[in-house]
Coordinates of C-alpha atoms and ligand atoms in Angstrom, one line a residue:
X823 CA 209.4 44.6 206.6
X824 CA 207.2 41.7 208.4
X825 CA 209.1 39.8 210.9
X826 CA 206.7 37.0 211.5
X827 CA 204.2 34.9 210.2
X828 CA 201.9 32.9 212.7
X829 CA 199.6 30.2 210.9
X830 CA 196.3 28.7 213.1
X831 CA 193.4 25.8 212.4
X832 CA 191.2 26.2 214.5
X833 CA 188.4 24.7 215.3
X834 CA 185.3 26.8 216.4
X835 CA 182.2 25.2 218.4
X836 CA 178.4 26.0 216.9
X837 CA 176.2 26.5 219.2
X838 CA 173.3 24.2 217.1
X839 CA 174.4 22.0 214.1
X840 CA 173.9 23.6 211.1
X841 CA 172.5 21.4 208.4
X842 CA 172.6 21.8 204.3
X843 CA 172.1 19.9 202.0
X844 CA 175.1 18.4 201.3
X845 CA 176.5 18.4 205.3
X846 CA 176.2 19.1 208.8
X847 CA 178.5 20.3 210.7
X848 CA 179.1 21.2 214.6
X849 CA 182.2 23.3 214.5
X850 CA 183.8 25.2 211.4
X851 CA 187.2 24.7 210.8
X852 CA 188.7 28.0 210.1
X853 CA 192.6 29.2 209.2
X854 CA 194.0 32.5 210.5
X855 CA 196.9 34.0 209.4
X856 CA 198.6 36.8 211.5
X857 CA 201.4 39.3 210.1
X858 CA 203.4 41.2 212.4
X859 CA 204.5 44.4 210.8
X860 CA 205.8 47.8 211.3
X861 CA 202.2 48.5 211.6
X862 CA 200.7 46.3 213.8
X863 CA 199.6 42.8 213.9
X864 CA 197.3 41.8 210.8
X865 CA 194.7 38.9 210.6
X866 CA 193.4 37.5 208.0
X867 CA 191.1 34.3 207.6
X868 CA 190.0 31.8 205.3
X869 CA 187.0 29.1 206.0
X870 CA 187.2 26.4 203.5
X871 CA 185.7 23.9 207.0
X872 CA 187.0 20.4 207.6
X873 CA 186.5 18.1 204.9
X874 CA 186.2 18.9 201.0
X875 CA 182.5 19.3 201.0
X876 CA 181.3 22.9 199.9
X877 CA 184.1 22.9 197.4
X878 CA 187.5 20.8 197.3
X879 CA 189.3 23.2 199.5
X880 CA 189.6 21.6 203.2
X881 CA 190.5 23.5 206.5
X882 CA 193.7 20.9 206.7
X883 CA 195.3 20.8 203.4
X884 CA 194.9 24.8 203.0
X885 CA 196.3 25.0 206.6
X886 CA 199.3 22.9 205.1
X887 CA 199.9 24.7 201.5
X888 CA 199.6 28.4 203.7
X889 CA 202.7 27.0 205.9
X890 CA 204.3 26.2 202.3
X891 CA 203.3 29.3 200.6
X892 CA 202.6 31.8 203.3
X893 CA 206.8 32.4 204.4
X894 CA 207.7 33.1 200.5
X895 CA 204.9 34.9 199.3
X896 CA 204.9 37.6 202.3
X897 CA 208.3 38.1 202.5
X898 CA 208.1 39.4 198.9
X899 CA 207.4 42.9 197.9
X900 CA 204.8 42.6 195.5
X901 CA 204.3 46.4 194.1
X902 CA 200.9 45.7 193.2
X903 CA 198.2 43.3 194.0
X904 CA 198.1 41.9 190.6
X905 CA 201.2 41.1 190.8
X906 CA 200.8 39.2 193.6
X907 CA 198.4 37.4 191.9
X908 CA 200.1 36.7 188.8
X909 CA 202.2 34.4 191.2
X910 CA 199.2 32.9 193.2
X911 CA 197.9 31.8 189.9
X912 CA 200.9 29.8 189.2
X913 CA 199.2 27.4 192.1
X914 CA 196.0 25.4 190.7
X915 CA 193.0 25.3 192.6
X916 CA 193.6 26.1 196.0
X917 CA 191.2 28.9 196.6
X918 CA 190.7 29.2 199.9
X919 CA 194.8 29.5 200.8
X920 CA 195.4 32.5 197.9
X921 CA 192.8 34.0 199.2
X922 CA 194.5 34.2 202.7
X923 CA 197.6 35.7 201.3
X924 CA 195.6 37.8 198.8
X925 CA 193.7 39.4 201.8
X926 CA 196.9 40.0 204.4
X927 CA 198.1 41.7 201.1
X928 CA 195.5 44.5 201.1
X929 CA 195.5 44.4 204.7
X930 CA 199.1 45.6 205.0
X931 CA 198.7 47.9 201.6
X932 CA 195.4 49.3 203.8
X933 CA 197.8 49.8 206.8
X934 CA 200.7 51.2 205.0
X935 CA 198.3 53.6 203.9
X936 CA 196.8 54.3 206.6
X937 CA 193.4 53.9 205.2
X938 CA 190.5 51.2 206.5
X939 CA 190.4 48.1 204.5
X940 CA 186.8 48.9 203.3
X941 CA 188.7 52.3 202.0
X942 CA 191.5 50.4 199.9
X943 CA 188.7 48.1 198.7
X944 CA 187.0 51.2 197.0
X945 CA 183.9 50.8 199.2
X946 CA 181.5 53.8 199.6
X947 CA 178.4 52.5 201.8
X948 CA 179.2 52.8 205.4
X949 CA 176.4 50.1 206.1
X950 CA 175.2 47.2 203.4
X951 CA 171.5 45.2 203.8
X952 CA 171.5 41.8 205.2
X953 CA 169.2 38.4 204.8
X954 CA 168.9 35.8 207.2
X955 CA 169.6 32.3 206.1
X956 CA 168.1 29.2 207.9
X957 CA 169.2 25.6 207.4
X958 CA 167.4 22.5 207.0
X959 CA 165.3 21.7 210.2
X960 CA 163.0 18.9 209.3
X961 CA 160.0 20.6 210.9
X962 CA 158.2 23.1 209.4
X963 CA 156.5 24.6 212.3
X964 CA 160.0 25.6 213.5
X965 CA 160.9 27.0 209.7
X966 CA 158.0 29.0 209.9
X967 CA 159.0 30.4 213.6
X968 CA 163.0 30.8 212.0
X969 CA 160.8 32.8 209.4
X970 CA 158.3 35.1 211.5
X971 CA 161.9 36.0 214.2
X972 CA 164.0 37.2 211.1
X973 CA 160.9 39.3 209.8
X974 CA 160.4 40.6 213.2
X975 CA 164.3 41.2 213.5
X976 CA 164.0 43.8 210.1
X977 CA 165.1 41.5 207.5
X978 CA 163.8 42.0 204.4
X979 CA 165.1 38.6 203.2
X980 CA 165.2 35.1 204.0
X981 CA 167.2 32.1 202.1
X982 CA 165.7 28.5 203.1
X983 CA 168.2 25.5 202.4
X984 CA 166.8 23.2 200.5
X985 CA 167.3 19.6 199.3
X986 CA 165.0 17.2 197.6
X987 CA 162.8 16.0 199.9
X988 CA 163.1 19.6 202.0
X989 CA 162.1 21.8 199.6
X990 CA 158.5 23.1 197.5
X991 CA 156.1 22.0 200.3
X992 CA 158.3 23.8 202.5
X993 CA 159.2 26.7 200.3
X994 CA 155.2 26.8 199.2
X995 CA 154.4 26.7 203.3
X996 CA 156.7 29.9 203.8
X997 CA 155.2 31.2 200.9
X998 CA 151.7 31.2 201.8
X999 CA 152.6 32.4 205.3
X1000 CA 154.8 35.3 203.8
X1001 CA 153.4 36.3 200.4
X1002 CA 155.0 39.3 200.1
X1003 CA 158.6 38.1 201.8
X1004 CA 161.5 38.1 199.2
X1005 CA 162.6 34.9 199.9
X1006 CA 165.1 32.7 197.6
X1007 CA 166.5 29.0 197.9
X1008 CA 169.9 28.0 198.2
X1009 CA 170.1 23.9 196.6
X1010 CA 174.5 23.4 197.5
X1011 CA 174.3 21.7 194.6
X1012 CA 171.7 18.7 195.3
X1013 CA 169.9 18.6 192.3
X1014 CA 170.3 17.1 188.7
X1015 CA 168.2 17.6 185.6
X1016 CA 166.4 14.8 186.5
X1017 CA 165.0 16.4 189.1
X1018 CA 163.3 19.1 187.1
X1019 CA 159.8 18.6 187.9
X1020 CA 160.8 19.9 192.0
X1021 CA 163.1 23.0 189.9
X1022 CA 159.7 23.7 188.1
X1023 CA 157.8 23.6 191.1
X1024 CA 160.0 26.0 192.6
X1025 CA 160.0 28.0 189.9
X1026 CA 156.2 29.4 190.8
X1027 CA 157.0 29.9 194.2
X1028 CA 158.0 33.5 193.5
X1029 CA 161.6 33.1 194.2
X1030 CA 164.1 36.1 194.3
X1031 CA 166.6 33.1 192.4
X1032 CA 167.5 29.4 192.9
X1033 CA 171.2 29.5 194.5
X1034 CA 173.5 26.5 193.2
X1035 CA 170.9 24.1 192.8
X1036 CA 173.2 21.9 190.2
X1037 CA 176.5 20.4 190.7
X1038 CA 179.6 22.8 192.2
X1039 CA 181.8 22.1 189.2
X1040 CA 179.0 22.5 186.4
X1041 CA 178.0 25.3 184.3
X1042 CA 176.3 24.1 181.0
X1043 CA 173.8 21.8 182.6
X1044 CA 172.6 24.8 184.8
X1045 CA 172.6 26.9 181.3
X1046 CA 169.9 24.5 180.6
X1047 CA 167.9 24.7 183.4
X1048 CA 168.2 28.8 183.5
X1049 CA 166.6 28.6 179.8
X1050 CA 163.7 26.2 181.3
X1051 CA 163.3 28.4 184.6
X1052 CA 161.9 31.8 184.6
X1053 CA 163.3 32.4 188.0
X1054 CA 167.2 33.6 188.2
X1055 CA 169.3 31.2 189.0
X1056 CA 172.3 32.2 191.6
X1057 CA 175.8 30.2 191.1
X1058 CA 177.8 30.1 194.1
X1059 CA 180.3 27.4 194.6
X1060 CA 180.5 27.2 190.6
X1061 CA 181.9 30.3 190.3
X1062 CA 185.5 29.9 191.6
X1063 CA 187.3 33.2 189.2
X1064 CA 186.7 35.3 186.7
X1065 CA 187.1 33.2 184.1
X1066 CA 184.9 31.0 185.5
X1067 CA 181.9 33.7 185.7
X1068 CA 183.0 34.6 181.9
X1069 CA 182.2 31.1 181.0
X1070 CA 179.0 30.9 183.1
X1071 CA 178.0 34.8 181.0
X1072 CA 178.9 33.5 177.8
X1073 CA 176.4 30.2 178.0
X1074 CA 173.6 32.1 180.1
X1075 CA 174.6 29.9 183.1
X1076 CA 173.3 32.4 185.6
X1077 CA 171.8 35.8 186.7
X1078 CA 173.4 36.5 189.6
X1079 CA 176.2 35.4 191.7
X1080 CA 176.8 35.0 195.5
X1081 CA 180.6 36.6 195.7
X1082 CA 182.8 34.6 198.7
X1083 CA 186.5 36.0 198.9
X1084 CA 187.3 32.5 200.3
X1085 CA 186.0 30.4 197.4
X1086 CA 187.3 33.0 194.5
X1087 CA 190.7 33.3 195.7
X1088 CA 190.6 36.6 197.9
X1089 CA 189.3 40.4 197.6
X1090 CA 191.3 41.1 194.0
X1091 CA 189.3 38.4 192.4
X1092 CA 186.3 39.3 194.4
X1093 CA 186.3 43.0 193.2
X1094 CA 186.5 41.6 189.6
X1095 CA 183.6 39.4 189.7
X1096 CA 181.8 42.4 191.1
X1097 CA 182.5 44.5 188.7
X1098 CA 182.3 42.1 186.0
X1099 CA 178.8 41.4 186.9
X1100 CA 178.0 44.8 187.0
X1101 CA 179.2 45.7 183.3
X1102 CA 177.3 42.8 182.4
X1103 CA 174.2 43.2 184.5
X1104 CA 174.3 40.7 186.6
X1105 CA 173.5 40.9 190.2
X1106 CA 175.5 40.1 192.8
X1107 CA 176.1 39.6 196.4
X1108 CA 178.4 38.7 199.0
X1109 CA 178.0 35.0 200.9
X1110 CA 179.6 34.2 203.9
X1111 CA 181.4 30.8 205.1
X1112 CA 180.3 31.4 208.9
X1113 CA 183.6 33.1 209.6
X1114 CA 184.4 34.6 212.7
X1115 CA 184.3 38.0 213.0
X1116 CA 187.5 38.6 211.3
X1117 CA 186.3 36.9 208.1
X1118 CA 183.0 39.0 208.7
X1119 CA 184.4 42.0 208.8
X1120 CA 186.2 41.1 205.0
X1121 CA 182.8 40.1 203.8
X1122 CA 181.1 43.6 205.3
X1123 CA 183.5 45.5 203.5
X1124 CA 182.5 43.7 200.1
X1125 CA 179.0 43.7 200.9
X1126 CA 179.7 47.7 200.7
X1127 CA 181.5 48.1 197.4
X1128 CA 178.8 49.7 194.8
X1129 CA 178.1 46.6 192.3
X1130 CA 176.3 44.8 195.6
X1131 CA 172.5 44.6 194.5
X1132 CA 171.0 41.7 196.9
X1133 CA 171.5 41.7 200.4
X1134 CA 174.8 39.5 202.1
X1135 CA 174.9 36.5 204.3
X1136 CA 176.1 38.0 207.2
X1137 CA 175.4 37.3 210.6
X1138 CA 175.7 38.8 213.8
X1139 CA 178.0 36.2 216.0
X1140 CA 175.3 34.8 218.4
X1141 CA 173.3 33.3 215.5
X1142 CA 175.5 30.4 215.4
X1143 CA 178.2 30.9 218.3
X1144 CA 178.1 31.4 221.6
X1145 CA 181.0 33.4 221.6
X1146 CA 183.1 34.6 218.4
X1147 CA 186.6 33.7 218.2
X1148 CA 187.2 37.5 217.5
X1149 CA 186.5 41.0 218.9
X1150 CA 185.0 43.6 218.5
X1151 CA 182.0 42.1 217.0
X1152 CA 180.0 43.3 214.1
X1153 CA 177.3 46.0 214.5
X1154 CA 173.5 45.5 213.3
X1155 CA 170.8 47.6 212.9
X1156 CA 167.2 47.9 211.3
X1157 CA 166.4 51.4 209.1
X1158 CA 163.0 51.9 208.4
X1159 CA 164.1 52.6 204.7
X1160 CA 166.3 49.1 203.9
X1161 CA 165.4 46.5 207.0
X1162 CA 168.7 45.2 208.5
X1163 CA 171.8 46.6 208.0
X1164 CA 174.8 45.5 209.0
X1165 CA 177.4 48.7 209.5
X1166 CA 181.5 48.9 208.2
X1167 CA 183.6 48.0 210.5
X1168 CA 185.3 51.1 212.2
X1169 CA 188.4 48.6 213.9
X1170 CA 189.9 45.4 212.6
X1171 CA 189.0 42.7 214.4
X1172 CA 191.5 40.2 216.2
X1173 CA 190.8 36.7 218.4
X1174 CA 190.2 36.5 222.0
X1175 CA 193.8 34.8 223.2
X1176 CA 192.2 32.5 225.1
X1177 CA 189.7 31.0 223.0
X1178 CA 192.6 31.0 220.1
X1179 CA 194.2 29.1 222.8
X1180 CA 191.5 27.0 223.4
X1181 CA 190.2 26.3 219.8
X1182 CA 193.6 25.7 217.9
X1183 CA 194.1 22.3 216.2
X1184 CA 197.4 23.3 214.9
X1185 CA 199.8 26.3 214.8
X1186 CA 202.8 27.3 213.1
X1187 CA 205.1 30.4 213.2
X1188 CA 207.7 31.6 210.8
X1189 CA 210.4 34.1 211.2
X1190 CA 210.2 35.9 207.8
X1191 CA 213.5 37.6 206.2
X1192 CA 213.7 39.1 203.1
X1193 CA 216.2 37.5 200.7
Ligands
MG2606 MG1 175.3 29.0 198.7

């Protein structure tokens, strides 16, 4: 039985700002969760950054419900994941925190087992393509130099952030340079229907999909842009469950969604929407938060399972820190077959003890008894 929970925020430094369209930040806020078991020490992490902007999860209120529901729910023998959450879903909202107890849950079912966590997760790649993503600059010679390195680096896709203002005579510039690139758009949510005319004009820029170009929250307005669109439209931050992408099938909202174990409340939700979009073919793939390598290694193991169809957002640490909170880092490669891979993680990462040290806002630790 777990004797001890230990809860962090921390707060790690970017080595650039990274700009969307609806922030920019300098450090993500991240919460870490470790369990100390019979089996070793397990982390787990969850990204929802410091203020309510990508979604209405924030780094300090999840920290706060995780110190509330993190001793309870981990002291409890839950026999099965989905019974674990039948009880998360008693809590509304609140993504990012189930998804930290949802995760330590397969973690220790993984070590109990024995077994990798990419194993219990019923992954069967051993490596899973990767795109690069590149935020809003405000200059496009330097968007087509982020361009022409990530096609030099083997990657066989690129995602541009884009808001109005920085978006079709950018995208059409990238475009012209890079005919044959698959390249896609990611909107957070800037748009409305009254923008339409820019949706069009994207819409002949031979897009892979428009990601979230409408409201987080909304699913019938961006039914009735997919009708007016023949490029797929991607729903990230709208899809926060299962039910959610049920609602987004039934009224064509979508044609592919960007999977984040964060934002859907953890991996048992995240297999779901997988294999939900795959019975209803629907692609999908795996987004990132800009963990550290801890959350990375999560997101690898998704990016593996066999309902992936697009390549993930996941990095290699140096393209936004300087140094990782966590070791070892993730492994990369280019295959003359795929482009850039990224490969399963063989060992579980953990944090450096002195940049944990270094980076924590707050901490907490709980001794944890069984009752
Ligand atoms: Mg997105």
């Amino acid at each position: 039985m777990a004797a001890e929970l230990e809860l962090y925020r921390v707060a790690m430094p970017l080595s650039e700002p990274w700009r969307i369209a609806i922030s920019e930040e300098t450090a993500i806020e991240t919460v870490l969760l470790c369990l100390h078991t019979e089996w070793g020490s397990l982390w787990a992490e969850t990204t929802p950054h410091a203020l309510p902007l990508y979604s209405p999860d924030w780094s300090a209120a999840t920290f706060e419900l995780l110190c509330h529901l993190g001793p309870r729910l981990l002291t409890a023998e839950w026999t099965s994941a989905a019974a674990l959450r039948r009880e998360l879903d008693q809590i509304r909202g609140n993504p990012f925190a189930k998804a930290a107890i949802d995760q330590l849950w397969w973690k220790r079912e993984a070590a109990r087992r024995g077994i990798t966590l990419h194993a219990a997760l019923g992954a069967t790649a051993t490596a899973a393509p990767v795109g690069a993503d590149i935020g809003i600059l405000g200059d496009r010679d330097e968007l087509l130099a982020r361009v022409q390195a990530a096609v030099d680096a083997g990657y066989r896709r690129v995602k541009l952030k884009v808001r109005p203002g920085w978006d079709v005579e950018e995208v059409r510039c990238v475009r012209d340079h890079f005919p044959r690139l698959t390249l896609h758009v990611d909107g957070n949510g800037a748009y409305s229907l009254h923008d339409i005319d820019r949706l069009r004009a994207l819409d002949r820029c031979g897009l892979a999909m428009i990601e979230q170009p409408l409201a987080h929250d909304d699913l019938v307005d961006h039914a009735t842009l997919q009708r007016a669109l023949l490029t797929p439209i991607c729903l990230d931050e709208s899809i926060v469950s299962l039910r959610h992408l049920d609602h987004a099938l039934a009224l064509g909202s979508c044609r592919v969604v960007n999977v984040k174990p964060g934002r859907v409340g953890g991996f048992t939700p995240a297999l779901a929407i997988v294999e939900r979009c795959r019975e209803s073919g629907i692609g999908a793939w795996i987004g990132g938060m800009l963990e550290s390598a801890i959350g990375a290694a999560d997101c690898v193991a998704l990016a593996c399972l066999a309902g992936i169809t697009y390549p993930a957002d996941i990095f290699p640490s140096e393209r936004f820190y300087e140094r990782d909170l966590a070791a070892p880092g993730l492994r990369f490669e280019t295959r003359p077959d795929v482009g850039r891979v990224v490969l399963a993680a063989a060992e579980a990462p953990a944090p450096d003890p002195e940049l944990l040290a270094r980076w924590t806002t707050a901490r907490r630790s709980f001794a944890l008894t069984a009752a």
